[in-house]
mmCIF file of C-alpha atoms in Angstrom:
data_model
loop_
_atom_site.group_PDB
_atom_site.id
_atom_site.type_symbol
_atom_site.label_atom_id
_atom_site.label_comp_id
_atom_site.label_asym_id
_atom_site.label_seq_id
_atom_site.Cartn_x
_atom_site.Cartn_y
_atom_site.Cartn_z
ATOM 1 C CA MET A 1 171.915 73.355 24.002
ATOM 2 C CA SER A 2 170.790 69.936 22.742
ATOM 3 C CA GLN A 3 170.733 68.613 26.310
ATOM 4 C CA VAL A 4 168.473 71.471 27.391
ATOM 5 C CA LEU A 5 166.124 70.808 24.471
ATOM 6 C CA THR A 6 166.102 67.098 25.240
ATOM 7 C CA GLY A 7 165.281 67.736 28.889
ATOM 8 C CA THR A 8 162.526 70.176 27.938
ATOM 9 C CA THR A 9 161.046 67.708 25.459
ATOM 10 C CA ALA A 10 161.085 64.914 28.045
ATOM 11 C CA ALA A 11 159.380 67.161 30.597
ATOM 12 C CA GLN A 12 156.731 68.148 28.058
ATOM 13 C CA GLU A 13 156.104 64.521 27.153
ATOM 14 C CA GLU A 14 155.754 63.586 30.812
ATOM 15 C CA LYS A 15 153.255 66.392 31.389
ATOM 16 C CA SER A 16 151.302 65.351 28.291
ATOM 17 C CA HIS A 17 150.524 61.938 29.805
ATOM 18 C CA THR A 18 147.085 61.251 31.211
ATOM 19 C CA PRO A 19 146.754 61.185 35.038
ATOM 20 C CA LEU A 20 146.457 57.383 34.940
ATOM 21 C CA VAL A 21 149.641 56.987 32.915
ATOM 22 C CA GLU A 22 151.474 59.426 35.193
ATOM 23 C CA ALA A 23 150.338 57.440 38.222
ATOM 24 C CA MET A 24 151.570 54.195 36.662
ATOM 25 C CA LEU A 25 154.925 55.801 35.870
ATOM 26 C CA ARG A 26 155.314 56.986 39.456
ATOM 27 C CA LEU A 27 154.317 53.541 40.695
ATOM 28 C CA HIS A 28 156.915 51.953 38.428
ATOM 29 C CA LYS A 29 159.615 54.169 39.948
ATOM 30 C CA ASN A 30 158.669 53.099 43.477
ATOM 31 C CA ARG A 31 160.844 50.077 44.253
ATOM 32 C CA THR A 32 158.958 49.000 47.371
ATOM 33 C CA ALA A 33 155.659 49.162 45.495
ATOM 34 C CA MET A 34 157.064 47.069 42.668
ATOM 35 C CA ALA A 35 158.345 44.549 45.208
ATOM 36 C CA GLY A 36 154.843 44.385 46.663
ATOM 37 C CA LEU A 37 153.410 43.954 43.173
ATOM 38 C CA VAL A 38 155.754 41.035 42.508
ATOM 39 C CA ILE A 39 154.773 39.357 45.789
ATOM 40 C CA VAL A 40 151.071 39.864 45.101
ATOM 41 C CA GLY A 41 151.541 38.586 41.551
ATOM 42 C CA ILE A 42 153.155 35.401 42.847
ATOM 43 C CA PHE A 43 150.266 34.707 45.207
ATOM 44 C CA VAL A 44 147.696 35.444 42.501
ATOM 45 C CA PHE A 45 149.537 33.059 40.181
ATOM 46 C CA LEU A 46 149.514 30.359 42.874
ATOM 47 C CA ALA A 47 145.812 30.936 43.474
ATOM 48 C CA LEU A 48 144.994 30.584 39.776
ATOM 49 C CA PHE A 49 147.245 27.657 38.931
ATOM 50 C CA GLY A 50 147.704 26.018 42.334
ATOM 51 C CA PRO A 51 146.289 22.591 41.408
ATOM 52 C CA LEU A 52 148.675 22.404 38.448
ATOM 53 C CA ILE A 53 151.723 23.410 40.501
ATOM 54 C CA ALA A 54 151.208 21.570 43.773
ATOM 55 C CA PRO A 55 153.294 18.364 43.830
ATOM 56 C CA HIS A 56 150.821 16.465 46.045
ATOM 57 C CA ASP A 57 147.177 16.344 47.009
ATOM 58 C CA PRO A 58 146.819 18.794 49.937
ATOM 59 C CA LEU A 59 144.376 16.437 51.712
ATOM 60 C CA GLU A 60 146.272 13.191 51.111
ATOM 61 C CA GLN A 61 147.388 11.630 54.395
ATOM 62 C CA SER A 62 150.299 9.254 54.882
ATOM 63 C CA LEU A 63 151.317 8.181 58.377
ATOM 64 C CA TYR A 64 154.527 6.795 56.890
ATOM 65 C CA ASN A 65 155.554 10.345 55.954
ATOM 66 C CA LYS A 66 154.433 11.882 59.231
ATOM 67 C CA LEU A 67 156.406 14.982 60.344
ATOM 68 C CA LYS A 68 159.127 14.663 57.732
ATOM 69 C CA PRO A 69 161.454 17.692 57.895
ATOM 70 C CA PRO A 70 162.204 19.812 54.814
ATOM 71 C CA VAL A 71 165.371 17.978 53.790
ATOM 72 C CA TRP A 72 166.647 15.958 50.809
ATOM 73 C CA ASP A 73 165.492 12.386 50.750
ATOM 74 C CA ALA A 74 167.654 9.353 50.020
ATOM 75 C CA ARG A 75 167.106 9.593 46.265
ATOM 76 C CA GLY A 76 168.395 13.164 46.101
ATOM 77 C CA SER A 77 165.072 14.694 45.148
ATOM 78 C CA MET A 78 162.881 16.976 47.212
ATOM 79 C CA SER A 79 159.744 14.875 47.516
ATOM 80 C CA PHE A 80 158.569 17.103 50.402
ATOM 81 C CA PHE A 81 160.216 20.447 49.844
ATOM 82 C CA LEU A 82 158.801 22.059 53.020
ATOM 83 C CA GLY A 83 158.238 18.881 55.012
ATOM 84 C CA THR A 84 154.982 17.286 56.166
ATOM 85 C CA ASP A 85 152.562 17.803 59.036
ATOM 86 C CA ASP A 86 151.420 15.370 61.718
ATOM 87 C CA PHE A 87 149.111 13.622 59.226
ATOM 88 C CA GLY A 88 151.814 13.218 56.588
ATOM 89 C CA ARG A 89 150.349 15.897 54.308
ATOM 90 C CA ASP A 90 152.721 17.889 52.122
ATOM 91 C CA LEU A 91 153.093 21.420 53.525
ATOM 92 C CA LEU A 92 154.072 22.992 50.217
ATOM 93 C CA SER A 93 150.944 21.675 48.505
ATOM 94 C CA ARG A 94 148.750 22.866 51.360
ATOM 95 C CA LEU A 95 150.321 26.327 51.311
ATOM 96 C CA ILE A 96 149.814 26.598 47.541
ATOM 97 C CA HIS A 97 146.159 25.625 47.810
ATOM 98 C CA GLY A 98 145.831 27.959 50.799
ATOM 99 C CA ALA A 99 146.738 30.863 48.518
ATOM 100 C CA ARG A 100 143.518 30.245 46.573
ATOM 101 C CA ILE A 101 141.474 30.326 49.774
ATOM 102 C CA SER A 102 143.158 33.503 51.034
ATOM 103 C CA MET A 103 142.689 35.296 47.708
ATOM 104 C CA LEU A 104 139.038 34.214 47.712
ATOM 105 C CA VAL A 105 138.621 35.591 51.221
ATOM 106 C CA GLY A 106 140.122 38.889 50.098
ATOM 107 C CA VAL A 107 137.918 39.171 47.011
ATOM 108 C CA VAL A 108 134.647 38.290 48.753
ATOM 109 C CA SER A 109 135.144 40.264 51.967
ATOM 110 C CA VAL A 110 136.535 43.334 50.208
ATOM 111 C CA SER A 111 133.670 43.227 47.690
ATOM 112 C CA ILE A 112 131.127 43.191 50.515
ATOM 113 C CA SER A 113 132.719 46.071 52.396
ATOM 114 C CA LEU A 114 133.433 48.057 49.222
ATOM 115 C CA PHE A 115 129.866 47.772 47.924
ATOM 116 C CA PHE A 116 128.000 48.642 51.104
ATOM 117 C CA GLY A 117 130.626 51.106 52.342
ATOM 118 C CA THR A 118 130.606 53.013 49.055
ATOM 119 C CA ILE A 119 126.821 53.283 49.006
ATOM 120 C CA ALA A 120 126.637 54.348 52.660
ATOM 121 C CA GLY A 121 129.414 56.912 52.318
ATOM 122 C CA ALA A 122 128.060 58.328 49.054
ATOM 123 C CA VAL A 123 124.530 58.746 50.431
ATOM 124 C CA ALA A 124 125.810 60.305 53.668
ATOM 125 C CA GLY A 125 128.124 62.744 51.904
ATOM 126 C CA PHE A 126 125.637 63.722 49.186
ATOM 127 C CA TYR A 127 122.474 64.258 51.230
ATOM 128 C CA ARG A 128 124.155 65.287 54.488
ATOM 129 C CA GLY A 129 121.836 66.500 57.252
ATOM 130 C CA TRP A 130 120.015 63.863 59.302
ATOM 131 C CA VAL A 131 120.851 61.147 56.743
ATOM 132 C CA ASP A 132 124.547 61.799 57.267
ATOM 133 C CA VAL A 133 124.141 61.827 61.041
ATOM 134 C CA ILE A 134 122.327 58.475 61.173
ATOM 135 C CA ILE A 135 124.642 56.654 58.762
ATOM 136 C CA MET A 136 127.877 57.934 60.258
ATOM 137 C CA ARG A 137 126.781 57.276 63.835
ATOM 138 C CA VAL A 138 126.153 53.672 62.869
ATOM 139 C CA MET A 139 129.626 53.581 61.330
ATOM 140 C CA ASP A 140 131.071 55.093 64.531
ATOM 141 C CA ILE A 141 129.412 52.365 66.597
ATOM 142 C CA LEU A 142 130.982 49.680 64.399
ATOM 143 C CA LEU A 143 134.368 51.401 64.648
ATOM 144 C CA ALA A 144 134.097 51.512 68.434
ATOM 145 C CA PHE A 145 134.645 47.749 68.575
ATOM 146 C CA PRO A 146 137.982 46.133 67.718
ATOM 147 C CA SER A 147 137.511 44.651 64.254
ATOM 148 C CA ILE A 148 138.645 41.145 65.184
ATOM 149 C CA LEU A 149 136.396 41.122 68.270
ATOM 150 C CA LEU A 150 133.372 42.215 66.254
ATOM 151 C CA ALA A 151 134.185 39.591 63.613
ATOM 152 C CA ILE A 152 134.334 36.919 66.327
ATOM 153 C CA VAL A 153 130.893 37.969 67.588
ATOM 154 C CA ILE A 154 129.394 37.838 64.095
ATOM 155 C CA VAL A 155 130.919 34.439 63.302
ATOM 156 C CA ALA A 156 129.807 33.083 66.681
ATOM 157 C CA PHE A 157 126.270 34.194 65.818
ATOM 158 C CA LEU A 158 126.296 32.819 62.250
ATOM 159 C CA GLY A 159 128.320 29.701 62.971
ATOM 160 C CA PRO A 160 131.994 28.845 62.384
ATOM 161 C CA SER A 161 132.768 28.427 58.676
ATOM 162 C CA LEU A 162 134.889 30.046 55.998
ATOM 163 C CA GLU A 163 131.843 31.578 54.316
ATOM 164 C CA ASN A 164 130.625 33.200 57.541
ATOM 165 C CA ALA A 165 134.148 34.417 58.275
ATOM 166 C CA MET A 166 134.224 36.214 54.910
ATOM 167 C CA ILE A 167 130.843 37.814 55.651
ATOM 168 C CA ALA A 168 132.024 38.921 59.095
ATOM 169 C CA ILE A 169 135.249 40.414 57.764
ATOM 170 C CA GLY A 170 133.302 42.260 55.080
ATOM 171 C CA ILE A 171 130.863 43.714 57.622
ATOM 172 C CA VAL A 172 133.492 44.963 60.046
ATOM 173 C CA SER A 173 135.366 46.704 57.205
ATOM 174 C CA ILE A 174 132.360 48.677 55.898
ATOM 175 C CA PRO A 175 133.036 51.791 58.059
ATOM 176 C CA ARG A 176 136.532 52.239 56.571
ATOM 177 C CA TYR A 177 135.150 52.578 53.059
ATOM 178 C CA ALA A 178 132.149 54.614 54.170
ATOM 179 C CA ARG A 179 134.312 57.261 55.851
ATOM 180 C CA ILE A 180 136.670 57.504 52.867
ATOM 181 C CA VAL A 181 133.846 57.830 50.350
ATOM 182 C CA ARG A 182 131.946 60.330 52.497
ATOM 183 C CA GLY A 183 134.980 62.597 52.771
ATOM 184 C CA SER A 184 135.643 62.404 49.042
ATOM 185 C CA VAL A 185 131.987 63.086 48.169
ATOM 186 C CA LEU A 186 131.883 66.108 50.480
ATOM 187 C CA GLU A 187 134.981 67.450 48.744
ATOM 188 C CA GLU A 188 133.629 66.856 45.230
ATOM 189 C CA TYR A 189 130.069 68.025 45.929
ATOM 190 C CA SER A 190 130.920 71.723 45.966
ATOM 191 C CA LYS A 191 132.906 71.681 42.725
ATOM 192 C CA ASP A 192 131.675 73.417 39.605
ATOM 193 C CA TYR A 193 131.125 70.329 37.453
ATOM 194 C CA VAL A 194 128.638 68.933 39.975
ATOM 195 C CA GLN A 195 126.700 72.177 40.122
ATOM 196 C CA ALA A 196 126.729 72.391 36.319
ATOM 197 C CA ALA A 197 125.358 68.855 36.014
ATOM 198 C CA ARG A 198 122.653 69.671 38.560
ATOM 199 C CA ALA A 199 121.733 72.819 36.627
ATOM 200 C CA LEU A 200 121.331 70.671 33.506
ATOM 201 C CA GLY A 201 118.777 68.536 35.310
ATOM 202 C CA ALA A 202 120.868 65.509 36.293
ATOM 203 C CA SER A 203 119.189 63.242 38.847
ATOM 204 C CA ASP A 204 120.723 62.497 42.235
ATOM 205 C CA PHE A 205 121.536 58.949 41.121
ATOM 206 C CA ARG A 206 123.354 60.224 38.043
ATOM 207 C CA LEU A 207 125.203 62.883 40.034
ATOM 208 C CA ILE A 208 126.439 60.355 42.560
ATOM 209 C CA PHE A 209 127.356 57.409 40.342
ATOM 210 C CA GLN A 210 128.271 59.099 37.077
ATOM 211 C CA HIS A 211 129.876 62.359 38.145
ATOM 212 C CA ILE A 212 131.048 62.204 41.778
ATOM 213 C CA LEU A 213 132.095 58.604 42.512
ATOM 214 C CA PRO A 214 134.374 58.260 39.446
ATOM 215 C CA ASN A 215 136.430 61.112 40.919
ATOM 216 C CA CYS A 216 136.683 59.295 44.255
ATOM 217 C CA LEU A 217 138.352 56.166 42.883
ATOM 218 C CA ALA A 218 141.930 56.976 43.918
ATOM 219 C CA PRO A 219 141.469 56.590 47.702
ATOM 220 C CA LEU A 220 139.138 53.632 47.136
ATOM 221 C CA ILE A 221 141.765 51.792 45.092
ATOM 222 C CA VAL A 222 144.324 52.306 47.837
ATOM 223 C CA GLN A 223 141.930 51.191 50.585
ATOM 224 C CA THR A 224 140.882 48.155 48.557
ATOM 225 C CA THR A 225 144.494 47.035 48.226
ATOM 226 C CA LEU A 226 145.132 47.517 51.930
ATOM 227 C CA GLY A 227 141.798 45.819 52.649
ATOM 228 C CA PHE A 228 143.081 42.633 51.016
ATOM 229 C CA ALA A 229 145.923 42.536 53.540
ATOM 230 C CA SER A 230 143.563 43.079 56.458
ATOM 231 C CA ALA A 231 141.130 40.446 55.179
ATOM 232 C CA ILE A 232 143.859 37.809 54.816
ATOM 233 C CA LEU A 233 145.179 38.534 58.303
ATOM 234 C CA GLU A 234 141.741 38.541 59.943
ATOM 235 C CA ALA A 235 140.693 35.355 58.147
ATOM 236 C CA ALA A 236 143.854 33.652 59.383
ATOM 237 C CA ALA A 237 143.125 34.867 62.917
ATOM 238 C CA LEU A 238 139.556 33.553 62.820
ATOM 239 C CA SER A 239 140.714 30.200 61.448
ATOM 240 C CA PHE A 240 143.414 30.030 64.103
ATOM 241 C CA LEU A 241 140.672 30.434 66.734
ATOM 242 C CA GLY A 242 138.572 27.721 65.106
ATOM 243 C CA LEU A 243 135.937 30.135 63.771
ATOM 244 C CA GLY A 244 136.992 30.260 60.123
ATOM 245 C CA ALA A 245 138.024 27.472 57.771
ATOM 246 C CA GLN A 246 137.546 24.073 59.366
ATOM 247 C CA PRO A 247 139.968 21.119 59.127
ATOM 248 C CA PRO A 248 141.131 19.629 56.838
ATOM 249 C CA THR A 249 140.795 22.767 54.679
ATOM 250 C CA PRO A 250 144.320 23.962 53.767
ATOM 251 C CA GLU A 251 143.916 27.500 55.099
ATOM 252 C CA TRP A 252 146.993 29.245 56.482
ATOM 253 C CA GLY A 253 145.494 30.206 59.838
ATOM 254 C CA ALA A 254 144.027 26.740 60.349
ATOM 255 C CA MET A 255 147.442 25.253 59.533
ATOM 256 C CA LEU A 256 148.981 27.441 62.220
ATOM 257 C CA ALA A 257 146.381 26.295 64.734
ATOM 258 C CA GLY A 258 146.926 22.643 63.852
ATOM 259 C CA GLY A 259 150.680 22.874 64.296
ATOM 260 C CA ARG A 260 150.969 25.004 67.433
ATOM 261 C CA ALA A 261 151.339 21.899 69.649
ATOM 262 C CA LEU A 262 154.246 20.746 67.479
ATOM 263 C CA ILE A 263 156.281 23.942 67.534
ATOM 264 C CA LEU A 264 159.066 22.464 69.681
ATOM 265 C CA ARG A 265 159.561 19.193 67.772
ATOM 266 C CA ALA A 266 158.403 20.115 64.255
ATOM 267 C CA TRP A 267 159.153 23.816 63.771
ATOM 268 C CA TRP A 268 158.408 23.752 60.034
ATOM 269 C CA VAL A 269 154.717 22.952 60.583
ATOM 270 C CA VAL A 270 154.047 26.424 62.003
ATOM 271 C CA THR A 271 156.969 28.385 60.586
ATOM 272 C CA PHE A 272 156.138 28.147 56.900
ATOM 273 C CA PRO A 273 152.422 29.021 57.217
ATOM 274 C CA GLY A 274 153.397 32.001 59.376
ATOM 275 C CA ILE A 275 155.965 33.184 56.835
ATOM 276 C CA THR A 276 153.410 32.789 54.049
ATOM 277 C CA ILE A 277 150.870 34.966 55.881
ATOM 278 C CA LEU A 278 153.580 37.529 56.560
ATOM 279 C CA LEU A 279 154.622 37.705 52.902
ATOM 280 C CA ALA A 280 151.057 37.977 51.612
ATOM 281 C CA VAL A 281 150.136 40.779 54.018
ATOM 282 C CA LEU A 282 153.468 42.533 53.388
ATOM 283 C CA GLY A 283 152.970 42.380 49.619
ATOM 284 C CA PHE A 284 149.527 43.985 49.698
ATOM 285 C CA ASN A 285 150.660 46.632 52.197
ATOM 286 C CA LEU A 286 153.679 47.596 50.103
ATOM 287 C CA LEU A 287 151.526 47.777 46.977
ATOM 288 C CA GLY A 288 148.886 49.823 48.786
ATOM 289 C CA ASP A 289 151.442 52.312 50.073
ATOM 290 C CA GLY A 290 152.901 52.634 46.585
ATOM 291 C CA LEU A 291 149.478 53.229 45.054
ATOM 292 C CA ARG A 292 148.753 55.868 47.676
ATOM 293 C CA ASP A 293 151.932 57.736 46.770
ATOM 294 C CA ALA A 294 151.299 57.347 43.037
ATOM 295 C CA LEU A 295 147.676 58.485 43.129
ATOM 296 C CA ASP A 296 148.128 61.373 45.566
ATOM 297 C CA PRO A 297 148.025 64.594 43.482
ATOM 298 C CA ARG A 298 149.942 66.474 46.174
ATOM 299 C CA LEU A 299 153.027 64.384 45.410
ATOM 300 C CA ARG A 300 153.121 65.221 41.726
ATOM 301 C CA ASP A 301 156.071 67.214 40.472
#
């Protein structure tokens, strides 16, 4: 009898939680999501405290230490834990500083796409009609091009640099957010609370930004997390092609491009930047999938 009462009490307590708390509890139970959160946390930590952690200056060159493999030195200490590149620069230090650049790329590009995509999707879904047709046809045109190809065109027009790469990545990602927000706004528009607010004289601006968009945050949070992964990968691709960060900037894609000619005689120069990109993208994808499962009301017990 006591076990039944205990189970009933636990169920009642779980149901009494707010939707946000319930989502966090479901996220905590998702092992893959927590693994992604740990990976993302590590990269955020490196981005914030990279200069304090890195054992060497990422731009310091030393021809004496050129292409040193990641092995113990004669003194028994790991002076170059992951080896050095063809200019004698410490790979570990460059990877740590590269985390700051990759996180910056994610923040800037996702902010651009989130801001403009949210506005475009909200306006299209709220006003519908010819406004919806024009906005969504523009989004369809952008989606018709492969994202990396469109980013290359934009960077080629603006000029190769890390700043222009972030702008290009943000532009090509706008349609993803616009379509998500439009669908959510169309779903929320017909609900009673929106009609009640309209009957009370709420303006269109207030209806969109105070009543409708706050109820569209769940899919936006998921897409934002996944957008970080896409931004990091696309920035690395642009830098690999010479259109993003320029040497000697310690960016992961640029490090891959600089070491591709050494892959047969210095495998560590390209292996460790590639693994770092893989882990960063994997972490954000795992976290995004976990957030999607946690925030989806259809998966609630």
